[in-house]
XYZ file of C-alpha atoms in Angstrom:
696
model
C -5.168 -33.831 -28.052
C -5.746 -29.966 -28.630
C -8.585 -28.831 -30.390
C -10.633 -24.683 -30.861
C -13.516 -23.317 -29.775
C -14.906 -25.724 -26.904
C -16.175 -23.195 -24.511
C -17.728 -19.605 -26.127
C -18.689 -16.770 -23.328
C -19.168 -13.276 -25.278
C -17.812 -10.267 -23.394
C -18.451 -6.669 -23.863
C -15.663 -4.877 -25.761
C -13.840 -2.698 -23.050
C -13.152 0.106 -25.427
C -11.269 2.194 -22.951
C -8.932 4.667 -25.598
C -9.950 3.856 -28.970
C -12.358 7.257 -29.130
C -13.774 5.357 -33.088
C -15.031 2.716 -30.862
C -16.794 4.407 -28.111
C -18.369 6.908 -30.627
C -19.170 3.697 -32.818
C -21.061 2.195 -29.586
C -23.030 4.724 -29.184
C -24.538 4.311 -31.991
C -25.204 1.140 -32.347
C -27.212 1.319 -28.973
C -29.499 3.057 -30.872
C -29.570 1.087 -34.166
C -29.530 -2.640 -32.174
C -33.131 -2.327 -32.296
C -33.811 -2.284 -35.697
C -31.570 -4.845 -36.587
C -34.011 -7.335 -35.412
C -36.995 -8.036 -36.900
C -38.739 -10.112 -33.438
C -38.710 -6.726 -31.616
C -41.424 -5.744 -34.044
C -42.166 -1.884 -34.432
C -40.126 0.285 -32.639
C -40.298 3.923 -31.688
C -37.126 5.421 -30.544
C -36.541 7.053 -27.521
C -35.539 10.903 -28.648
C -32.816 11.311 -26.071
C -31.403 7.863 -27.168
C -31.831 9.260 -31.093
C -29.754 12.480 -30.044
C -27.397 10.773 -28.719
C -26.683 9.167 -31.786
C -26.909 11.914 -34.105
C -23.910 13.577 -31.618
C -22.086 9.959 -32.597
C -22.136 10.413 -36.162
C -21.006 13.706 -35.874
C -18.114 12.648 -33.603
C -17.412 9.876 -36.456
C -16.719 12.264 -39.248
C -13.889 13.632 -37.475
C -11.977 10.531 -36.550
C -13.191 8.038 -39.327
C -11.554 9.460 -42.848
C -13.734 6.564 -44.514
C -16.933 7.700 -44.027
C -17.691 11.129 -46.043
C -19.980 13.871 -44.541
C -22.599 13.356 -47.194
C -23.132 9.885 -46.134
C -23.232 10.618 -42.600
C -25.701 13.716 -43.180
C -27.765 11.060 -45.501
C -28.084 8.619 -42.344
C -28.797 11.478 -40.031
C -31.575 12.652 -41.825
C -33.475 8.863 -42.464
C -33.220 8.557 -38.982
C -34.506 12.438 -38.122
C -37.228 11.248 -40.469
C -37.421 7.988 -38.552
C -38.168 10.148 -35.085
C -40.990 12.188 -36.623
C -43.005 9.874 -38.215
C -44.583 6.076 -37.066
C -43.196 3.828 -38.939
C -42.382 0.245 -38.702
C -39.391 -2.163 -39.140
C -40.247 -2.677 -42.740
C -40.394 1.398 -44.062
C -38.389 2.058 -46.527
C -36.243 4.626 -44.534
C -35.337 2.324 -42.078
C -34.067 -0.112 -44.363
C -32.034 2.422 -45.646
C -30.838 3.533 -42.389
C -29.714 0.352 -41.445
C -27.708 -0.210 -44.515
C -26.115 2.953 -44.158
C -25.337 2.049 -40.861
C -23.494 -1.403 -41.816
C -21.409 0.154 -44.030
C -20.137 2.453 -41.652
C -19.997 -0.475 -39.170
C -17.651 -2.087 -41.957
C -15.309 0.936 -42.150
C -14.797 0.996 -38.618
C -13.936 -3.125 -38.591
C -11.499 -1.932 -41.007
C -9.841 0.772 -38.913
C -10.217 -0.761 -35.903
C -6.757 -3.071 -35.357
C -6.820 -6.509 -34.314
C -6.595 -7.330 -30.873
C -6.140 -10.902 -29.955
C -5.796 -11.622 -25.999
C -4.378 -15.480 -25.109
C -4.563 -16.139 -21.942
C -3.045 -18.912 -20.170
C -4.571 -20.453 -16.691
C -1.221 -23.008 -15.590
C -2.804 -24.632 -12.716
C -1.058 -27.048 -10.584
C -3.444 -30.070 -11.551
C -5.250 -28.168 -14.204
C -3.924 -26.188 -17.151
C -5.846 -24.317 -20.488
C -5.609 -21.621 -22.581
C -8.812 -19.525 -24.444
C -8.167 -16.502 -26.570
C -10.382 -13.542 -27.929
C -10.250 -11.429 -31.288
C -11.404 -8.274 -31.347
C -11.208 -6.570 -34.899
C -14.696 -4.799 -34.484
C -16.307 -2.543 -32.265
C -19.070 -5.566 -30.903
C -18.997 -8.421 -28.620
C -16.438 -10.479 -29.201
C -16.394 -14.285 -28.094
C -14.284 -16.180 -25.649
C -12.890 -19.154 -27.045
C -11.309 -21.790 -24.583
C -9.668 -24.881 -26.214
C -10.711 -28.551 -25.720
C -8.682 -31.376 -25.042
C -8.987 -34.936 -25.640
C -8.739 -37.564 -22.879
C -9.019 -40.451 -25.283
C -12.801 -41.100 -24.498
C -14.015 -37.288 -24.013
C -13.039 -33.610 -24.401
C -12.372 -31.261 -21.594
C -11.715 -28.096 -21.155
C -8.252 -28.101 -19.422
C -5.416 -30.566 -19.642
C -4.032 -32.204 -16.571
C -0.646 -30.055 -15.834
C 1.876 -33.148 -16.159
C 5.203 -32.745 -18.817
C 7.062 -35.438 -20.378
C 10.759 -34.406 -21.493
C 12.942 -36.775 -23.538
C 16.803 -37.745 -22.205
C 18.245 -34.910 -23.725
C 15.248 -32.611 -21.807
C 13.593 -32.066 -24.797
C 9.746 -31.268 -24.577
C 7.890 -35.165 -25.555
C 4.781 -34.011 -24.360
C 2.268 -32.650 -22.335
C -1.371 -33.038 -20.505
C -3.628 -36.770 -21.442
C -0.983 -37.102 -23.896
C 1.707 -37.384 -21.533
C 0.042 -39.423 -18.731
C -0.966 -41.994 -21.442
C 2.270 -42.193 -23.197
C 4.634 -42.456 -19.960
C 2.104 -45.078 -18.292
C 1.610 -47.052 -20.585
C 5.736 -47.544 -21.873
C 6.695 -47.400 -18.254
C 8.751 -50.368 -18.424
C 10.704 -49.975 -21.532
C 14.373 -49.206 -19.899
C 14.306 -46.008 -22.800
C 11.784 -44.437 -21.049
C 13.697 -44.772 -17.670
C 15.799 -41.989 -19.124
C 12.922 -39.511 -19.409
C 11.687 -37.109 -17.104
C 8.358 -36.868 -15.898
C 6.591 -33.652 -13.972
C 3.244 -33.159 -12.427
C 2.305 -31.328 -9.844
C 5.512 -29.135 -9.964
C 3.626 -25.875 -10.113
C 3.522 -26.225 -6.156
C 7.433 -24.956 -5.750
C 6.594 -21.561 -6.676
C 4.894 -21.470 -3.362
C 6.297 -23.658 -1.065
C 9.911 -22.665 -2.519
C 11.383 -19.927 0.034
C 15.389 -19.391 -1.504
C 13.994 -18.918 -5.350
C 16.130 -18.734 -7.505
C 16.913 -19.032 -11.600
C 19.233 -21.813 -10.793
C 16.728 -23.926 -9.100
C 16.271 -28.226 -9.979
C 12.773 -30.142 -10.031
C 13.327 -33.587 -8.683
C 11.427 -35.920 -11.071
C 7.774 -36.890 -10.025
C 8.378 -40.770 -9.744
C 11.520 -39.983 -7.535
C 14.143 -42.898 -7.217
C 14.679 -44.354 -3.444
C 18.158 -43.649 -3.875
C 18.350 -39.790 -4.154
C 21.541 -40.345 -5.813
C 20.050 -41.771 -8.370
C 16.958 -39.469 -8.900
C 17.016 -37.310 -12.084
C 16.658 -33.455 -12.348
C 15.494 -30.869 -14.499
C 16.460 -27.084 -14.169
C 13.168 -25.465 -12.737
C 13.151 -22.797 -15.299
C 13.626 -25.156 -18.121
C 10.768 -26.782 -17.308
C 8.077 -24.061 -16.795
C 9.894 -22.183 -20.215
C 8.692 -25.997 -21.818
C 5.649 -25.640 -20.808
C 4.611 -21.912 -21.035
C 5.913 -22.309 -24.710
C 4.011 -25.365 -25.802
C 0.532 -23.466 -24.705
C 2.418 -20.291 -26.702
C 2.771 -22.504 -30.118
C -0.554 -24.287 -29.270
C -2.422 -20.578 -29.194
C -0.151 -19.353 -32.250
C -1.255 -22.568 -34.229
C -5.004 -22.342 -33.121
C -5.101 -18.576 -34.140
C -3.107 -19.110 -37.750
C -6.741 -22.047 -38.256
C -9.042 -19.236 -37.833
C -7.630 -17.195 -41.070
C -7.341 -14.008 -39.340
C -4.232 -12.127 -40.565
C -2.151 -11.026 -37.669
C 1.355 -10.389 -36.451
C 2.968 -11.550 -33.239
C 2.866 -8.140 -31.775
C -1.107 -8.279 -32.113
C -1.072 -10.658 -29.106
C -0.934 -9.483 -25.598
C -0.347 -12.527 -23.361
C -2.085 -12.822 -20.592
C -0.160 -15.579 -17.657
C -2.915 -16.300 -14.448
C -0.343 -16.653 -10.987
C -2.098 -16.424 -7.283
C -2.373 -13.359 -5.742
C -0.942 -15.180 -2.779
C 2.423 -15.360 -4.495
C 5.201 -13.137 -3.354
C 7.632 -11.175 -6.099
C 10.110 -13.753 -6.410
C 7.820 -16.692 -7.767
C 5.852 -13.814 -10.223
C 8.947 -12.962 -11.765
C 9.818 -16.611 -12.181
C 6.767 -17.091 -14.463
C 7.889 -13.769 -16.207
C 11.504 -14.807 -16.646
C 10.245 -18.106 -17.739
C 7.456 -16.641 -20.414
C 10.456 -14.770 -21.554
C 12.500 -17.753 -22.593
C 9.455 -19.007 -24.338
C 9.776 -16.422 -26.742
C 6.874 -13.821 -25.100
C 8.134 -10.296 -25.033
C 8.353 -8.621 -21.274
C 6.282 -5.729 -23.233
C 3.403 -8.334 -24.601
C 2.803 -10.086 -21.177
C 0.954 -9.389 -18.104
C 0.083 -11.274 -14.467
C -3.211 -11.449 -14.153
C -3.999 -12.277 -10.319
C -6.245 -15.065 -10.068
C -8.982 -14.219 -7.560
C -8.987 -10.821 -9.635
C -9.612 -12.370 -13.008
C -12.750 -14.385 -11.108
C -13.907 -11.041 -10.079
C -13.943 -9.667 -13.556
C -15.423 -12.545 -14.676
C -18.166 -12.396 -12.248
C -18.662 -8.293 -12.698
C -19.293 -8.713 -16.564
C -21.405 -12.075 -17.069
C -24.065 -11.713 -13.958
C -24.081 -14.824 -11.881
C -27.214 -15.247 -9.075
C -26.482 -15.828 -5.378
C -27.303 -19.383 -4.119
C -29.728 -18.522 -1.299
C -33.361 -18.732 -1.025
C -33.746 -15.242 0.688
C -31.785 -13.063 -1.776
C -31.659 -15.647 -4.815
C -31.777 -12.131 -6.775
C -28.200 -10.630 -6.221
C -25.152 -11.135 -8.229
C -21.725 -10.019 -8.287
C -22.488 -8.218 -11.544
C -25.518 -6.081 -10.223
C -23.351 -4.885 -6.972
C -23.104 -0.814 -6.477
C -19.752 0.887 -5.681
C -19.202 0.371 -2.402
C -20.678 -2.824 -2.147
C -17.641 -5.510 -0.978
C -17.348 -9.542 -1.600
C -14.846 -12.503 -0.976
C -13.296 -14.058 -3.141
C -12.404 -17.779 -2.429
C -10.282 -19.224 -5.184
C -10.066 -22.668 -4.508
C -7.783 -24.537 -6.919
C -5.726 -27.802 -6.772
C -2.763 -26.903 -5.364
C -3.196 -22.804 -3.351
C -6.163 -21.063 -1.954
C -6.460 -17.639 -2.887
C -8.368 -15.426 -0.818
C -9.067 -11.969 -1.374
C -11.552 -9.116 -0.347
C -12.701 -6.673 -3.965
C -14.794 -3.744 -3.335
C -16.720 -2.374 -6.613
C -16.033 1.041 -7.677
C -17.746 1.626 -10.706
C -19.494 -0.485 -13.538
C -16.338 -2.402 -14.631
C -13.908 -1.804 -12.286
C -12.789 -2.943 -8.832
C -10.160 -2.579 -5.747
C -8.614 -4.846 -3.422
C -8.975 -3.666 0.478
C -7.392 -6.459 2.093
C -4.119 -7.883 0.916
C -4.979 -11.454 -0.250
C -4.345 -14.499 1.925
C -4.421 -18.104 1.373
C -2.184 -21.489 1.657
C -1.275 -24.737 0.404
C -5.382 -26.038 0.895
C -6.302 -26.809 -2.358
C -7.788 -30.053 -4.002
C -4.195 -31.966 -3.890
C -4.620 -31.969 -0.136
C -7.437 -34.345 -0.288
C -5.129 -36.714 -2.558
C -2.202 -36.067 0.201
C -4.523 -37.072 3.148
C -5.849 -40.654 1.186
C -2.418 -41.477 0.574
C -1.644 -40.696 4.366
C -4.103 -43.607 4.977
C -3.056 -45.641 1.979
C 0.691 -45.541 3.944
C -1.177 -46.923 7.209
C -3.562 -49.325 6.149
C -1.271 -50.870 3.328
C 1.989 -50.040 4.738
C 4.902 -47.868 3.538
C 7.168 -50.715 2.696
C 4.644 -52.387 0.398
C 3.720 -48.440 -1.339
C 7.204 -48.402 -2.257
C 7.481 -51.592 -3.178
C 4.848 -50.858 -5.571
C 5.545 -47.844 -6.958
C 9.049 -49.236 -7.963
C 8.081 -52.710 -9.569
C 4.589 -50.899 -10.824
C 5.179 -47.649 -10.878
C 1.633 -47.890 -13.388
C -0.650 -49.611 -11.408
C 0.709 -47.284 -8.445
C -0.410 -44.344 -10.305
C -3.339 -45.572 -12.046
C -4.870 -46.295 -8.128
C -4.296 -43.045 -7.445
C -6.122 -41.592 -10.149
C -9.288 -43.428 -9.793
C -9.283 -41.828 -6.553
C -9.122 -38.404 -8.218
C -12.201 -38.821 -10.194
C -13.891 -40.160 -7.035
C -12.831 -36.902 -4.864
C -14.360 -35.031 -7.604
C -18.059 -37.077 -7.708
C -18.356 -37.468 -4.209
C -20.692 -35.300 -2.484
C -21.782 -33.719 0.891
C -25.053 -36.072 0.932
C -22.985 -38.817 0.470
C -21.412 -38.091 4.192
C -25.187 -38.627 5.530
C -25.539 -41.809 4.232
C -23.944 -44.248 7.561
C -23.965 -46.934 5.272
C -23.016 -45.795 1.995
C -19.389 -46.360 0.560
C -16.762 -44.942 -2.210
C -15.708 -48.083 -4.538
C -12.347 -47.986 -6.413
C -11.263 -50.532 -8.122
C -7.788 -51.586 -6.868
C -5.406 -53.004 -9.577
C -4.320 -56.787 -8.794
C -0.479 -55.355 -8.804
C -1.236 -53.903 -5.058
C -3.153 -56.862 -3.871
C 0.193 -59.363 -5.171
C 2.832 -57.107 -4.075
C 0.405 -56.882 -0.203
C 0.296 -60.499 -0.324
C 3.967 -61.329 -1.052
C 5.487 -59.137 1.467
C 3.194 -59.832 3.866
C 2.129 -63.539 3.440
C -1.197 -62.599 4.018
C -4.500 -61.333 1.590
C -5.373 -57.931 1.581
C -8.681 -58.178 2.157
C -8.061 -60.591 5.834
C -5.121 -57.642 6.704
C -7.868 -55.288 6.453
C -9.803 -57.005 8.950
C -7.340 -56.873 11.687
C -6.789 -53.082 11.034
C -8.584 -49.984 13.032
C -10.392 -49.656 9.570
C -11.830 -52.913 9.951
C -15.500 -51.437 9.802
C -15.211 -48.846 7.436
C -13.260 -50.711 4.873
C -14.508 -53.650 2.637
C -12.169 -55.843 0.292
C -13.486 -58.216 -2.175
C -11.628 -58.913 -5.258
C -10.667 -55.715 -6.542
C -13.215 -53.845 -5.076
C -11.810 -51.569 -2.492
C -15.131 -49.961 -1.085
C -14.515 -47.415 1.539
C -17.400 -45.809 4.179
C -18.520 -42.184 3.302
C -18.101 -41.212 7.325
C -14.144 -42.002 6.098
C -14.024 -40.840 2.712
C -15.389 -37.718 3.925
C -12.411 -37.258 6.463
C -9.875 -37.181 3.494
C -11.342 -33.264 2.704
C -10.183 -32.045 6.588
C -7.467 -30.598 6.890
C -8.282 -28.879 3.177
C -11.656 -27.611 5.112
C -10.562 -26.572 8.498
C -8.083 -23.994 7.047
C -10.305 -22.716 4.389
C -12.978 -21.701 7.114
C -10.275 -20.428 10.058
C -9.038 -18.052 7.541
C -12.562 -16.819 6.057
C -13.337 -16.413 9.852
C -10.057 -14.708 10.529
C -10.899 -12.635 7.802
C -15.000 -11.829 8.813
C -14.033 -11.452 12.361
C -12.154 -7.793 11.344
C -14.251 -4.792 11.836
C -13.047 -3.257 8.423
C -15.092 -6.016 6.994
C -17.996 -6.554 9.241
C -20.466 -5.445 6.190
C -18.757 -8.478 4.047
C -22.206 -10.476 2.828
C -21.276 -12.365 -0.117
C -18.617 -14.963 -1.109
C -18.145 -15.620 -4.394
C -16.308 -18.822 -4.750
C -14.002 -20.128 -7.620
C -11.522 -22.702 -8.565
C -11.440 -26.136 -9.918
C -11.797 -27.688 -6.333
C -14.287 -25.220 -5.586
C -16.935 -27.825 -7.723
C -16.706 -30.403 -4.794
C -20.451 -29.745 -3.021
C -18.222 -31.233 -0.206
C -16.748 -27.826 0.046
C -19.615 -25.761 -0.734
C -21.809 -27.635 1.966
C -19.764 -27.122 4.564
C -18.741 -23.584 3.720
C -22.812 -22.533 3.663
C -23.216 -24.489 6.947
C -20.373 -22.450 8.526
C -21.641 -18.978 7.333
C -25.519 -18.945 6.947
C -25.554 -15.425 6.769
C -22.750 -14.981 3.848
C -24.204 -15.284 -0.212
C -22.644 -17.551 -1.973
C -22.214 -16.736 -5.479
C -20.873 -19.845 -7.993
C -20.191 -19.391 -11.421
C -21.551 -21.964 -13.578
C -18.274 -23.365 -14.655
C -16.114 -22.684 -11.679
C -12.847 -23.762 -13.241
C -13.016 -21.559 -15.761
C -13.719 -18.518 -14.314
C -10.117 -17.066 -13.873
C -9.224 -18.031 -17.271
C -12.151 -15.843 -18.974
C -12.119 -13.645 -16.371
C -7.892 -13.094 -17.534
C -9.016 -12.720 -20.979
C -10.942 -9.451 -19.854
C -8.036 -8.679 -17.808
C -5.699 -8.524 -21.085
C -8.158 -5.973 -22.743
C -8.461 -3.696 -20.143
C -5.991 -3.968 -16.981
C -7.147 -0.710 -15.450
C -10.210 -2.525 -14.311
C -8.377 -2.983 -10.635
C -7.897 0.591 -10.153
C -5.869 -0.040 -6.116
C -4.514 -3.095 -4.508
C -2.740 -3.897 -0.875
C 0.899 -4.527 -0.672
C 1.359 -7.595 1.482
C 4.934 -7.281 2.274
C 7.301 -4.573 3.751
C 9.061 -3.743 0.596
C 12.711 -1.844 0.785
C 16.468 -1.813 -0.042
C 19.175 -2.872 1.224
C 21.612 0.159 1.668
C 24.131 2.319 4.255
C 24.147 5.343 5.918
C 26.370 7.175 8.702
C 26.864 4.929 11.751
C 24.453 5.573 14.368
C 24.543 4.883 18.474
C 22.855 1.775 18.906
C 23.725 0.424 15.618
C 25.358 -2.892 15.920
C 29.244 -3.393 16.015
C 28.840 -6.515 13.216
C 27.358 -3.575 11.247
C 30.289 -0.902 10.930
C 32.243 -0.554 7.670
C 34.549 2.214 7.223
C 34.566 3.818 3.735
C 37.119 6.888 2.708
C 38.051 7.047 6.447
C 34.090 7.216 7.817
C 32.293 5.002 9.866
C 29.207 3.944 7.919
C 26.488 1.024 9.155
C 25.848 -1.230 6.445
C 22.465 -3.289 5.877
C 20.689 -0.797 6.393
C 16.630 -1.792 5.765
C 15.535 1.289 3.555
C 11.676 0.682 3.480
C 9.382 1.672 0.069
C 6.348 0.150 0.795
C 4.608 -0.674 3.918
C 2.630 -3.981 4.656
C -0.896 -3.062 4.062
C -0.310 -0.148 1.854
C -2.580 0.969 -0.567
C -1.458 1.210 -4.000
C -2.848 3.184 -6.974
C -2.873 0.609 -10.003
C -1.027 2.702 -13.223
C 1.713 2.975 -15.087
C 2.298 6.825 -13.438
C 1.606 5.827 -10.273
C 5.437 5.531 -8.337
C 5.725 6.417 -4.885
C 7.314 8.717 -3.129
C 10.962 8.829 -4.602
C 13.913 8.093 -2.349
C 17.701 9.275 -2.814
C 20.923 7.808 -2.711
C 24.952 8.315 -3.232
C 27.149 4.961 -4.919
C 28.720 4.471 -1.788
C 32.219 4.528 -3.951
C 33.713 7.237 -5.847
C 34.597 4.636 -8.615
C 31.501 3.361 -9.092
C 30.181 2.810 -12.823
C 27.132 1.055 -11.991
C 24.499 0.672 -8.904
C 22.966 -2.602 -7.709
C 19.583 -1.898 -5.471
C 19.343 -5.797 -3.635
C 15.300 -5.951 -2.502
C 13.678 -7.028 0.517
C 10.316 -7.571 1.723
C 9.109 -9.051 5.161
C 5.728 -9.204 7.071
C 7.497 -6.488 9.713
C 6.511 -3.037 9.339
C 9.498 -0.927 10.179
C 12.138 -3.792 10.219
C 15.543 -1.935 10.457
C 18.148 -4.407 9.415
C 17.734 -7.050 6.130
C 19.275 -9.290 8.510
C 16.445 -8.997 11.208
C 14.044 -12.136 11.597
C 11.733 -12.338 8.828
C 13.716 -10.305 5.875
C 14.459 -12.249 2.706
C 16.575 -10.990 -0.083
C 14.115 -11.318 -3.071
C 15.433 -9.947 -5.888
C 17.762 -6.889 -7.333
C 17.991 -3.678 -9.685
C 21.063 -2.864 -11.546
C 21.469 0.316 -13.022
C 24.986 1.989 -15.605
C 25.757 4.702 -14.314
C 26.463 8.165 -16.105
C 30.136 8.657 -17.163
C 29.669 12.530 -16.456
C 28.450 11.739 -13.314
C 31.333 13.349 -11.657
C 30.383 16.150 -9.559
C 26.474 15.676 -7.884
C 26.664 12.074 -7.745
C 22.998 11.858 -5.744
C 20.054 9.204 -7.887
C 16.234 10.061 -6.559
C 14.838 6.394 -6.957
C 11.411 6.102 -6.848
C 9.267 2.170 -7.465
C 5.908 1.395 -8.912
C 4.371 -2.080 -7.359
C 0.893 -1.366 -8.162
C 1.074 -3.656 -11.066
C 1.527 -6.987 -10.888
C 5.391 -6.646 -10.986
C 8.159 -4.283 -9.683
C 9.026 -1.271 -11.810
C 11.480 1.133 -10.690
C 12.415 4.857 -12.367
C 15.897 5.862 -11.740
C 17.167 9.960 -12.209
C 20.700 11.292 -11.822
C 20.342 14.328 -10.169
C 23.602 15.580 -11.327
C 22.672 14.626 -15.108
C 18.882 14.397 -15.366
C 19.079 10.986 -17.137
C 16.329 8.894 -16.352
C 15.988 4.885 -16.611
C 13.924 2.442 -16.269
C 14.306 -0.360 -14.177
C 12.434 -3.838 -13.976
C 12.674 -6.338 -10.552
C 15.451 -9.457 -11.552
C 15.573 -12.650 -9.330
C 18.845 -13.847 -7.579
C 20.884 -15.957 -9.560
C 21.860 -18.248 -6.713
């Protein structure tokens, strides 16, 4: 069950374009000491006071509600306070503070409501947070809470249950509870249950809007497996979060309209354009308009959060250092170790509240669920696949309850446990597992274990399944080895030699097995771990929603280009030759717009150099640009190995475009989506287009 106000964090409002807020904040900096009696007698700094007076002059011009007489009276009071030696209880200061509060009230009435609602859609856990800004003062980020029956959590399991008609039944703890407590119900067999489904967007290379998801609990017979359209599953989950957020906002009593909400959805930085666009299209289907949605890259959101909220480096030698205190030019690595993916980015501080990406994002499928996968492989080896499949089919509730018991043990296992040779992890094994094993093997599981390769490391007594710490620790190896290898590769690069700080965030980063292994492997790197590493991305996403300009540049992860035709040349394959109006042309040419590793300045106006195209046929009324990506720097044809069609952009041509039919196309891929601008040279008509996923 969802609740509100589970976690608070106050952030500095980021007044980028609002001049009223800027001048008000300058005035507030001067007045603040007088508002807190604990400060005692205060003698204002003359420079600070003069700045406050300048701010007051600016407010006269910008705020019709603040009369010149009122501001002048406040200025006189402040000037008198500067000249005299007064205490906090002095009447002039009390009067000045009163006038200040009156102006503060007027400012709050002039500044429009701004609401940022962020959704952290994770592989294993998801959550949402929001912030309401109606005044030019610090505003709290509120994280939602979820009930699992016995306690409250700040995120809910990313598990979703659909009715037979594909209508959403429940999400999170409710979906798990209802499904597993009623799994023997015949009607429930017609329901659809999904978990860990977000990984499809990373793993599926040929992602389209027509893709289907298989239910999590799969029938052995492939033909009997139930499926739902992936876009409908994602749409339903985003729609659920949207409705929950709007309901929560309505309870605050703040009057707002839907257009007042800036939505932010977090996505891994290693996702390609297709996966990001898939999320955009699902959000649109869920009722979130394109212009009200921003995608936040997860490592960037975490960096933004830690730049605004000081987090110390956990080393004895450099305990005072923090991400927030880094000066322009300082670089650090962000390791976002989530449930499904590992996202690694390198950022450089460019200003007080700004960052830039200095190396293309990297990572892989090395998140927390890989630990679960290694445990599952162990279960198949010690129980046998036939026993596992039988339990899954006849007692799915017992099957999945045991996996969730392991999930809890995984998160509490510590590095120091590994050092205890006699230590062990005890898991409660449901009796259905023992009964099924004995029915199939005609042997008790406890006795069978004694004949396996695990006899010295696994003990079974009744329903107690005891695993030696040194064996349990091996379940983490796959994730650790890959993460460490990737970090070593990054740190060996000449251009990153000066990097000596590692920011570790994400749900799986709470595992001390991971963090202690990183400390041991990279002793000269200062490690920064936020207080709530699993919430850093979510809170940073809210901050990013208020100020997307925080990120000043990114690095292209792929080479992007358009499939086009040109005059046929010597060396072109004959298979590429086509005849158009009697002229030999070469098809499938890769016309490059962005090169892998290229620095892309961020901004709505940061379009790259335009390139010209001419419609292939004279009677064309529209043009469809097919986009491709590749890891190669200079591909020749869109059919080269590694080239993928990732989507398209379509434009209608002006009917009057009969003479000069040349079009100039320029693209902007600096943000988290691809935007294009096309200009017809003959008519000078210009139109904007957005990247679309292929439908098949």
